[in-house]
């Protein structure tokens, strides 16, 4: 094999690789541990790399996590089985995490999925209103939400308010998920709830417990994801329990 140590192209490639790894996956000391000292068993560095990789994976997955739910709603042209109040509470929790993380200047890999989940959750909220023949209410909801978001992200909002909002995530998540769980129980099915979205949310919130502790060291953030994982797990269990229960079957049974 030809020696590329003196090749400018080889050096340029290695510099680019180092730049990418140090910027997104590991601090410089870990790069030196792995690639200069060839110490691949350094536990602190392995934790950092695992956390960064999980964080980036969660962010990439979040771009699509609620897309199956949106497609299912649009395909059925119905929002049956979905609770708008549950969506509002979920949106409150997502927004709280996003604003809190940005205010504390946490790395994007520790919270980035909140941005994409927010956009998708807002879309679902609008579709629930739209398919409920309340399109004007849906548009009003969009205007109000993004106006409030702009205020929360502005210097006008004190950090104490942002911290309180993050702390309120836990009851918001619990109540929001319980509303959806009760709706599923009363209906005897999960309606237009997407199983793919539910399981992806559950897996993502579980992984975020580790990445929050590793990347931010913020107990409040980690506790929020513990609560979120528990609540998402309840909905995931309902999806499995009601797997063969369909709205059409329930309607037919009632008519008989």
Coordinates of C-alpha atoms in Angstrom, one line a residue:
X1 CA 0.0 0.0 0.0
X2 CA 1.3 3.4 -0.9
X3 CA 2.3 5.7 1.9
X4 CA -0.1 8.7 2.0
X5 CA 1.5 10.4 5.0
X6 CA 3.1 13.0 2.8
X7 CA 0.2 13.2 0.4
X8 CA -1.6 16.5 0.7
X9 CA -4.8 14.8 -0.3
X10 CA -4.4 12.2 2.4
X11 CA -3.7 14.9 5.0
X12 CA -6.7 16.9 3.8
X13 CA -8.9 13.9 4.2
X14 CA -7.6 13.1 7.7
X15 CA -8.1 16.8 8.7
X16 CA -11.6 16.8 7.4
X17 CA -12.4 13.5 9.2
X18 CA -10.9 14.8 12.4
X19 CA -13.0 18.0 12.1
X20 CA -16.2 16.1 11.6
X21 CA -15.6 13.7 14.5
X22 CA -14.5 16.4 16.9
X23 CA -17.4 18.7 16.0
X24 CA -20.2 16.1 16.2
X25 CA -19.1 12.9 18.0
X26 CA -16.3 13.5 20.5
X27 CA -14.0 16.0 22.1
X28 CA -10.4 16.4 20.9
X29 CA -9.0 14.4 23.8
X30 CA -11.2 11.4 22.8
X31 CA -10.0 11.6 19.2
X32 CA -6.4 11.5 20.4
X33 CA -7.3 8.5 22.7
X34 CA -8.8 6.6 19.8
X35 CA -6.7 7.5 16.8
X36 CA -3.3 8.5 18.3
X37 CA -3.1 6.3 21.4
X38 CA -5.2 3.6 19.8
X39 CA -7.0 3.2 23.2
X40 CA -10.5 2.1 22.1
X41 CA -11.6 0.9 25.5
X42 CA -11.5 4.3 27.3
X43 CA -14.9 4.2 29.1
X44 CA -15.5 8.0 29.5
X45 CA -14.8 8.5 25.8
X46 CA -17.0 5.5 24.8
X47 CA -19.9 7.0 26.8
X48 CA -19.5 10.3 25.1
X49 CA -19.4 8.8 21.6
X50 CA -22.4 6.5 22.4
X51 CA -24.3 9.5 23.7
X52 CA -23.5 11.7 20.7
X53 CA -24.3 8.9 18.2
X54 CA -27.6 8.1 20.0
X55 CA -28.5 11.8 20.1
X56 CA -27.9 12.3 16.4
X57 CA -29.8 9.1 15.6
X58 CA -32.7 10.3 17.6
X59 CA -32.7 13.6 15.8
X60 CA -32.6 12.0 12.4
X61 CA -35.4 9.6 13.4
X62 CA -37.5 12.4 14.8
X63 CA -37.8 13.9 11.3
X64 CA -39.9 10.9 10.4
X65 CA -41.3 9.7 13.8
X66 CA -44.7 11.3 13.5
X67 CA -44.9 11.2 9.7
X68 CA -46.7 7.8 9.7
X69 CA -49.3 9.4 12.0
X70 CA -49.7 12.4 9.7
X71 CA -50.0 10.1 6.6
X72 CA -52.5 7.9 8.4
X73 CA -54.7 10.9 9.3
X74 CA -54.6 12.3 5.7
X75 CA -55.2 8.9 4.2
X76 CA -58.2 8.2 6.3
X77 CA -59.4 11.9 6.2
X78 CA -60.3 11.3 9.8
X79 CA -58.8 12.0 13.3
X80 CA -61.0 9.5 15.1
X81 CA -59.4 8.2 18.3
X82 CA -57.1 11.1 18.7
X83 CA -57.5 13.6 21.5
X84 CA -56.8 17.2 20.7
X85 CA -56.3 18.0 24.4
X86 CA -53.7 15.3 24.6
X87 CA -51.9 16.8 21.6
X88 CA -51.9 20.2 23.3
X89 CA -50.4 18.9 26.4
X90 CA -47.8 16.9 24.4
X91 CA -47.0 20.1 22.5
X92 CA -46.6 22.0 25.8
X93 CA -44.0 19.4 27.0
X94 CA -42.1 19.4 23.7
X95 CA -42.0 23.2 23.6
X96 CA -40.9 23.4 27.2
X97 CA -38.0 21.1 26.5
X98 CA -37.0 23.0 23.4
X99 CA -37.1 26.4 24.9
X100 CA -35.4 25.3 28.1
X101 CA -32.6 23.6 26.2
X102 CA -32.0 26.6 23.9
X103 CA -32.0 29.0 26.9
X104 CA -29.4 26.9 28.7
X105 CA -27.4 26.5 25.4
X106 CA -27.4 22.7 25.6
X107 CA -25.8 21.0 22.5
X108 CA -28.3 20.4 19.7
X109 CA -27.6 16.7 19.9
X110 CA -29.2 16.7 23.3
X111 CA -32.5 18.2 22.3
X112 CA -32.8 18.6 18.5
X113 CA -35.6 16.1 18.0
X114 CA -37.9 18.5 20.0
X115 CA -37.8 20.9 17.1
X116 CA -38.9 18.3 14.6
X117 CA -41.4 16.8 17.0
X118 CA -42.9 20.2 17.6
X119 CA -43.5 20.9 13.9
X120 CA -45.1 17.5 13.4
X121 CA -47.2 17.7 16.5
X122 CA -48.5 21.1 15.5
X123 CA -49.4 19.6 12.1
X124 CA -51.3 16.8 13.8
X125 CA -53.2 19.3 16.0
X126 CA -54.2 21.3 12.9
X127 CA -55.4 18.1 11.1
X128 CA -57.5 17.0 14.1
X129 CA -59.3 20.3 13.9
X130 CA -59.5 20.3 10.1
X131 CA -61.0 16.8 9.8
X132 CA -63.4 17.7 12.6
X133 CA -64.7 20.4 10.3
X134 CA -63.1 23.2 12.4
X135 CA -60.5 24.4 9.9
X136 CA -60.7 28.1 11.2
X137 CA -60.1 26.9 14.7
X138 CA -57.1 25.0 13.4
X139 CA -55.6 28.1 11.7
X140 CA -56.2 30.1 14.9
X141 CA -54.4 27.4 16.9
X142 CA -51.4 27.7 14.5
X143 CA -51.2 31.5 14.8
X144 CA -51.5 31.5 18.6
X145 CA -49.0 28.8 19.1
X146 CA -46.2 30.3 16.9
X147 CA -46.8 33.7 18.4
X148 CA -46.4 32.3 21.9
X149 CA -43.3 30.4 20.8
X150 CA -41.7 33.6 19.5
X151 CA -42.3 35.3 22.9
X152 CA -40.8 32.4 24.8
X153 CA -37.7 32.4 22.7
X154 CA -37.2 36.2 23.0
X155 CA -35.2 38.0 25.7
X156 CA -38.5 39.2 27.1
X157 CA -39.2 35.9 28.8
X158 CA -37.2 35.5 32.1
X159 CA -35.2 32.2 32.5
X160 CA -37.2 31.5 35.7
X161 CA -40.4 31.2 33.5
X162 CA -38.6 28.9 31.1
X163 CA -37.4 26.7 34.0
X164 CA -40.9 26.6 35.5
X165 CA -42.3 25.6 32.1
X166 CA -39.8 22.7 31.9
X167 CA -40.8 21.6 35.4
X168 CA -44.4 21.6 34.3
X169 CA -43.6 19.1 31.6
X170 CA -44.0 16.2 33.9
X171 CA -47.6 16.7 34.9
X172 CA -48.3 17.8 31.3
X173 CA -46.9 14.6 29.9
X174 CA -48.7 12.4 32.5
X175 CA -52.1 14.1 32.0
X176 CA -51.7 14.2 28.2
X177 CA -50.8 10.6 27.9
X178 CA -53.5 9.6 30.3
X179 CA -56.1 11.4 28.3
X180 CA -55.1 9.5 25.2
X181 CA -55.0 6.2 27.2
X182 CA -58.5 6.8 28.5
X183 CA -59.7 7.7 25.1
X184 CA -58.3 4.4 23.7
X185 CA -59.9 2.5 26.6
X186 CA -63.4 4.1 26.1
X187 CA -63.3 3.5 22.3
X188 CA -62.0 0.0 22.7
X189 CA -59.4 0.7 20.0
X190 CA -56.6 3.1 19.2
X191 CA -58.4 4.6 16.2
X192 CA -56.1 6.5 13.8
X193 CA -53.2 6.3 16.2
X194 CA -50.0 5.2 14.3
X195 CA -48.3 2.2 15.9
X196 CA -45.0 3.1 14.2
X197 CA -45.1 6.6 15.7
X198 CA -46.0 5.3 19.2
X199 CA -43.1 2.8 19.3
X200 CA -40.6 5.2 17.8
X201 CA -41.5 7.8 20.5
X202 CA -41.2 5.2 23.2
X203 CA -37.7 4.1 22.0
X204 CA -36.6 7.7 21.6
X205 CA -37.6 8.8 25.0
X206 CA -35.8 5.8 26.6
X207 CA -32.6 6.6 24.8
X208 CA -32.9 10.2 25.8
X209 CA -32.6 9.3 29.5
X210 CA -29.0 8.3 28.9
X211 CA -28.1 11.1 26.5
X212 CA -29.6 13.8 28.9
X213 CA -27.5 12.6 31.8
X214 CA -24.4 12.3 29.6
X215 CA -24.6 15.5 27.6
X216 CA -26.3 18.0 29.9
X217 CA -26.0 16.5 33.4
X218 CA -29.4 18.2 34.0
X219 CA -31.5 16.1 36.4
X220 CA -34.7 17.9 35.4
X221 CA -34.2 17.0 31.7
X222 CA -33.5 13.3 32.6
X223 CA -36.5 13.0 34.9
X224 CA -38.7 14.5 32.2
X225 CA -37.6 11.7 29.8
X226 CA -38.1 9.0 32.5
X227 CA -41.7 10.2 32.9
X228 CA -42.2 10.4 29.2
X229 CA -40.9 6.9 28.6
X230 CA -43.2 5.5 31.3
X231 CA -46.3 7.2 29.7
X232 CA -45.3 6.4 26.1
X233 CA -44.9 2.8 27.3
X234 CA -48.5 2.7 28.5
X235 CA -49.7 3.9 25.1
X236 CA -47.4 1.3 23.3
X237 CA -48.9 -1.5 25.5
X238 CA -52.4 -0.3 24.5
X239 CA -51.5 -0.4 20.8
X240 CA -50.4 -4.0 21.3
X241 CA -53.5 -4.9 23.3
X242 CA -55.9 -3.4 20.8
X243 CA -53.9 -4.6 17.8
X244 CA -56.8 -6.4 16.2
X245 CA -59.5 -4.0 17.3
X246 CA -60.5 -1.7 14.4
X247 CA -63.0 1.3 14.5
X248 CA -64.9 -0.2 11.6
X249 CA -65.5 -3.4 13.5
X250 CA -66.6 -1.5 16.6
X251 CA -69.1 0.5 14.6
X252 CA -70.5 -2.6 12.9
X253 CA -70.8 -4.3 16.3
X254 CA -72.7 -1.3 17.7
X255 CA -75.1 -1.2 14.8
X256 CA -76.0 -4.9 15.3

